[in-house]
PDB file of C-alpha atoms and ligand atoms in Angstrom:
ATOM      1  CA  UNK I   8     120.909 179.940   5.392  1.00  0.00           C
ATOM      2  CA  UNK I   9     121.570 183.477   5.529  1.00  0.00           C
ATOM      3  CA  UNK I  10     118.290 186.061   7.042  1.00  0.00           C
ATOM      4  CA  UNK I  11     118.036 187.424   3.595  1.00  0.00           C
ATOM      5  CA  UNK I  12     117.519 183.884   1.910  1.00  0.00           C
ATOM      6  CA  UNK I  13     115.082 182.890   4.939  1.00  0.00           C
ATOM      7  CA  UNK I  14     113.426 186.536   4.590  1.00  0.00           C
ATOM      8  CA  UNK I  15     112.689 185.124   0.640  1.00  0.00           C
ATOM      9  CA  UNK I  16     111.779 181.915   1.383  1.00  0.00           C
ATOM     10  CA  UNK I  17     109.336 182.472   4.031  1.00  0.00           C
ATOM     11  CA  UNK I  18     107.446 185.279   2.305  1.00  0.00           C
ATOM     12  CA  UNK I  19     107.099 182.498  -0.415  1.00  0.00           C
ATOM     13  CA  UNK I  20     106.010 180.061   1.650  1.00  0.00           C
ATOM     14  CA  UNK I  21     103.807 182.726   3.379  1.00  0.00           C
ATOM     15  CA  UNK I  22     101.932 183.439   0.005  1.00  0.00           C
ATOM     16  CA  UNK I  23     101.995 179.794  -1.238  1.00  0.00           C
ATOM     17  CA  UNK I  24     100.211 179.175   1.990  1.00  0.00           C
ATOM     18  CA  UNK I  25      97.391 181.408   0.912  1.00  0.00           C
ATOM     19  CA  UNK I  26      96.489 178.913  -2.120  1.00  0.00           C
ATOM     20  CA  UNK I  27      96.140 175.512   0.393  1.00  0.00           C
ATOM     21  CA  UNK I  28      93.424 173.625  -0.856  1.00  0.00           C
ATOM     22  CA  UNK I  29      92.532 172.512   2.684  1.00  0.00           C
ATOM     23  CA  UNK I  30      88.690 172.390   2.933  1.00  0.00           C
ATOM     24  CA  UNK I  31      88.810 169.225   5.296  1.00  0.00           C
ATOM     25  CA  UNK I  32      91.495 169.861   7.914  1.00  0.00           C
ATOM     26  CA  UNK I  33      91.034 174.046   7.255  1.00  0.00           C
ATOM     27  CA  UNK I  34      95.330 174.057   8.072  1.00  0.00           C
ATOM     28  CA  UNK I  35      96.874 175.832   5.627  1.00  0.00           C
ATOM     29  CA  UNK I  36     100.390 175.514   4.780  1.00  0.00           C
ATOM     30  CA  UNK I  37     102.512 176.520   2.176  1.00  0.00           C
ATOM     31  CA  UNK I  38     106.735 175.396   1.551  1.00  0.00           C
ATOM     32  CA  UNK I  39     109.383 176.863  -0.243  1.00  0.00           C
ATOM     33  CA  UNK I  40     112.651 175.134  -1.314  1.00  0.00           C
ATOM     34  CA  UNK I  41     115.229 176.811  -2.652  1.00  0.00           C
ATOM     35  CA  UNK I  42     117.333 174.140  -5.706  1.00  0.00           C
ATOM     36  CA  UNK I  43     120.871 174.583  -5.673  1.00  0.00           C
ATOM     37  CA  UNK I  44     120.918 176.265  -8.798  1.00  0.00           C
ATOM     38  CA  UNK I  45     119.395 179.274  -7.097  1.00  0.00           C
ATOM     39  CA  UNK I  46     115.495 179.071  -8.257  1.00  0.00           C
ATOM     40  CA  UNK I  47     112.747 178.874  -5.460  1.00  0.00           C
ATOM     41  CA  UNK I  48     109.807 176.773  -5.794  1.00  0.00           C
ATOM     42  CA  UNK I  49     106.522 176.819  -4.020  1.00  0.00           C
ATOM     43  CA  UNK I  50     104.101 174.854  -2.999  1.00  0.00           C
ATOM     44  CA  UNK I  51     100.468 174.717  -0.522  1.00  0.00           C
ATOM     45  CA  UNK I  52      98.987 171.653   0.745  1.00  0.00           C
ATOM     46  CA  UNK I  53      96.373 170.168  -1.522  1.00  0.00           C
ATOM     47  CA  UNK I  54      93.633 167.662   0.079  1.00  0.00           C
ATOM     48  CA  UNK I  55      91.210 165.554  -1.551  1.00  0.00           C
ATOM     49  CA  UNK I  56      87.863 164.052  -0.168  1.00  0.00           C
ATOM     50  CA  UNK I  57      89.517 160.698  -0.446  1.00  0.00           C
ATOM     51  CA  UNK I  58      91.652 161.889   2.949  1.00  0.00           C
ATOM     52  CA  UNK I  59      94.957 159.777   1.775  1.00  0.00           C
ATOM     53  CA  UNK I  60      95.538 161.310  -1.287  1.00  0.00           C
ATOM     54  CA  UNK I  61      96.332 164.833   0.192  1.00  0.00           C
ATOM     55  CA  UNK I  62      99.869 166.064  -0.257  1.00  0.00           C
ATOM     56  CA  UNK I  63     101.271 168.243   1.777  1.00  0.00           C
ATOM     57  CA  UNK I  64     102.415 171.488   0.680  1.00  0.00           C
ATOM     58  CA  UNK I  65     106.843 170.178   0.760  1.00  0.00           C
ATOM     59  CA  UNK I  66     106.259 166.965  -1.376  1.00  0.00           C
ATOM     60  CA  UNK I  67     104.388 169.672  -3.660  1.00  0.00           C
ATOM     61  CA  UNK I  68     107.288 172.344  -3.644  1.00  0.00           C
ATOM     62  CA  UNK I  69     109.668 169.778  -3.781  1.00  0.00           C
ATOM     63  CA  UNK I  70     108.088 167.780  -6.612  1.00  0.00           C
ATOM     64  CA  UNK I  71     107.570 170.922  -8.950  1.00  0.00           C
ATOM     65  CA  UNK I  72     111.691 171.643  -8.768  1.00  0.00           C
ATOM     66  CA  UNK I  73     112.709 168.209  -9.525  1.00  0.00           C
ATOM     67  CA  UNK I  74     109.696 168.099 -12.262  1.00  0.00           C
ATOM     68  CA  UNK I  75     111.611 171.252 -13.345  1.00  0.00           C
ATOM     69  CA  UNK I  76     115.075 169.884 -13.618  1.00  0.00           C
ATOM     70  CA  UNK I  77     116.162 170.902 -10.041  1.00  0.00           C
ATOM     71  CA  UNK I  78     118.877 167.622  -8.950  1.00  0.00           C
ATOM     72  CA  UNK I  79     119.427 169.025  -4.945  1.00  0.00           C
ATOM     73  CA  UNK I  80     117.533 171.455  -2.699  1.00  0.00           C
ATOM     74  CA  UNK I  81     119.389 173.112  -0.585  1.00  0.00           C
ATOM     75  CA  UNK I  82     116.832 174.919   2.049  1.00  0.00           C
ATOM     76  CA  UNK I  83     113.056 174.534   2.964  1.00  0.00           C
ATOM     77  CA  UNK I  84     110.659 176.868   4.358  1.00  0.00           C
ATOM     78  CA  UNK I  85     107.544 175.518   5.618  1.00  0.00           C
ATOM     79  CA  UNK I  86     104.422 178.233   6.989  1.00  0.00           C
ATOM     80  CA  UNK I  87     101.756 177.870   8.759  1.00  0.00           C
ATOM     81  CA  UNK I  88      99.286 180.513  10.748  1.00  0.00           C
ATOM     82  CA  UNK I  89      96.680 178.057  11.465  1.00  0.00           C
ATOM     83  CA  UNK I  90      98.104 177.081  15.172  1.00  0.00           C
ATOM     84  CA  UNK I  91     100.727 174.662  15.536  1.00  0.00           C
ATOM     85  CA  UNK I  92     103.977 174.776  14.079  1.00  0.00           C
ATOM     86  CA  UNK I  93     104.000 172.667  10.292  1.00  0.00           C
ATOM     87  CA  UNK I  94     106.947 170.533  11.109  1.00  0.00           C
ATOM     88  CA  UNK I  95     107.746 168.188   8.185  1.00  0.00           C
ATOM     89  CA  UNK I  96     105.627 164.887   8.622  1.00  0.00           C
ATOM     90  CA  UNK I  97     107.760 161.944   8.267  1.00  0.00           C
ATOM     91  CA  UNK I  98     107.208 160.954   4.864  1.00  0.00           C
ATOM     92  CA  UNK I  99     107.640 164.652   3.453  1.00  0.00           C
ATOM     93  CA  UNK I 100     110.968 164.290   5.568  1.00  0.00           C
ATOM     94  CA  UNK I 101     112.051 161.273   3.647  1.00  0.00           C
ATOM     95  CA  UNK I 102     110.944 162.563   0.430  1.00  0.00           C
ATOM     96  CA  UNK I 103     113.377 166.077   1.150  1.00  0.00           C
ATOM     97  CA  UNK I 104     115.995 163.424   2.353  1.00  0.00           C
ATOM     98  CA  UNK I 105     116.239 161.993  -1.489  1.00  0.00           C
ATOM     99  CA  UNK I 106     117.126 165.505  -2.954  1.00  0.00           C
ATOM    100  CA  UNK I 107     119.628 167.054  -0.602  1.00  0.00           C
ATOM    101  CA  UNK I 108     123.003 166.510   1.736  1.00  0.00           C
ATOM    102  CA  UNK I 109     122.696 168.629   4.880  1.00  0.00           C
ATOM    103  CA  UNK I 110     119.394 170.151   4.104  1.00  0.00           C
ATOM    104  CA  UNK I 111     118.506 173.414   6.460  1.00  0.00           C
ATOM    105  CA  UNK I 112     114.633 173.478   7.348  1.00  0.00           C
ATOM    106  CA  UNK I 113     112.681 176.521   8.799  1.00  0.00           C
ATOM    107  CA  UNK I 114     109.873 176.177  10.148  1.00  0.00           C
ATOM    108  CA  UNK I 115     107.245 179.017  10.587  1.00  0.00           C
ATOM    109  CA  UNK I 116     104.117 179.436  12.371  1.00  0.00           C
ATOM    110  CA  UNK I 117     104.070 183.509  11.741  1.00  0.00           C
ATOM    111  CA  UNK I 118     104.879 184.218  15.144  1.00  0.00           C
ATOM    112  CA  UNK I 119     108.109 182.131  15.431  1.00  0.00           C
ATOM    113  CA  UNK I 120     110.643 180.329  13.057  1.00  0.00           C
ATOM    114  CA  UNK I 121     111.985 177.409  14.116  1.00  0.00           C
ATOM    115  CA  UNK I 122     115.769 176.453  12.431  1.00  0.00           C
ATOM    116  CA  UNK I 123     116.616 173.173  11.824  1.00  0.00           C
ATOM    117  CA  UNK I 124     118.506 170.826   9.867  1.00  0.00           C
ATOM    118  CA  UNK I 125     117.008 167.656   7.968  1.00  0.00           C
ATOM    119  CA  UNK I 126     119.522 165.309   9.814  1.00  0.00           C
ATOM    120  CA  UNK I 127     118.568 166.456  13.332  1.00  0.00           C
ATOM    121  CA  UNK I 128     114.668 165.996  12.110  1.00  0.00           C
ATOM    122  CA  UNK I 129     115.272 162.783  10.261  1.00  0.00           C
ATOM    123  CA  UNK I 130     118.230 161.104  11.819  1.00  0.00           C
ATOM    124  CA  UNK I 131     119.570 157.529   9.920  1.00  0.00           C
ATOM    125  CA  UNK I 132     117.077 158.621   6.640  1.00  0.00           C
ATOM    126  CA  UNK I 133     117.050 156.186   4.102  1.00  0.00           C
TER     127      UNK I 133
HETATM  128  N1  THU G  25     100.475 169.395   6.104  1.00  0.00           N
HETATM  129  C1  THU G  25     101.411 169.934   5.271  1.00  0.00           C
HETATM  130  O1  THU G  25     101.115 170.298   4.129  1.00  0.00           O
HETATM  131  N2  THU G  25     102.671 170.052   5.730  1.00  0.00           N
HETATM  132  C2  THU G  25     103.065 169.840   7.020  1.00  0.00           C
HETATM  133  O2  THU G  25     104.205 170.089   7.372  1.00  0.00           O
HETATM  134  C3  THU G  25     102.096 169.292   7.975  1.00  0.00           C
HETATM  135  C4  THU G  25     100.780 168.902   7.417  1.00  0.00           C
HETATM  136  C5  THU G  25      99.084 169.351   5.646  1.00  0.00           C
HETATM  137  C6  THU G  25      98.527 168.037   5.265  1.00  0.00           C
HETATM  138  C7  THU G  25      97.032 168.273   5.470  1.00  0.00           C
HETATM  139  O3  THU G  25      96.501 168.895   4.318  1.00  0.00           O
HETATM  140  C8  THU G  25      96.983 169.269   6.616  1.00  0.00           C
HETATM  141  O4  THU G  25      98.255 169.856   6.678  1.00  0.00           O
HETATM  142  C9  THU G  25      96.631 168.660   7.956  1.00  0.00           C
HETATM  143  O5  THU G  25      97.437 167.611   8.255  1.00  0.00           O
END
């Protein structure tokens, strides 16, 4: 993606981050994806006292585009300050995998961005 898309996306994901509901783990994240049509939706982690039902702040993003009519995603930004970089866990990976072709991933801890693409993070998806 180009550094004017990534600028957007990030300070999205940078605000969405801000609305985690993450009063068990206390790691706030937030995502961004941008749909191929253009539109950018966000999305924070939101946890639940039953631990397994937290989503993470990508299925969330992702899930409010294609609730929205969004078919493909084209990038994802994913933020984090709270001290380790918020790489995609594996089933958020798989989820991104159903709604894109070559998908291009930053990751952002505030301090650095990380630039990937879905296929080098999830090689042989399903
Ligand atoms: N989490 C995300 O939302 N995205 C990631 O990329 C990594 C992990 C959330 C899930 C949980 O609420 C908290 O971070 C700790 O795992």
């Amino acid at each position: 993606m180009d550094a004017k898309t990534a600028d957007i996306l990030k300070e999205k994901a940078r605000q969405a981050a801000k609305r985690a509901y993450c009063p068990y783990s206390g790691y706030a994240v937030g995502a961004a994806v941008l749909a191929d049509d253009g539109r950018i939706y966000a999305g924070c982690n939101v946890e639940n006292a039953s631990y397994s039902l937290t989503m993470c702040a990508e299925r969330v993003a992702l899930f409010k585009a294609v609730s929205d009519g969004a078919k493909k995603i084209t990038a994802v930004c994913v933020y984090s300050e709270g001290g380790r970089m918020p790489y995609p866990c594996g089933a958020c990976r798989q989820a991104l995998n159903e709604f894109s072709e070559g998908l291009e991933v930053l990751v952002s801890d505030g301090k650095e961005d990380v630039a990937a693409t879905l296929s080098e993070l999830l090689p042989h998806g399903f």
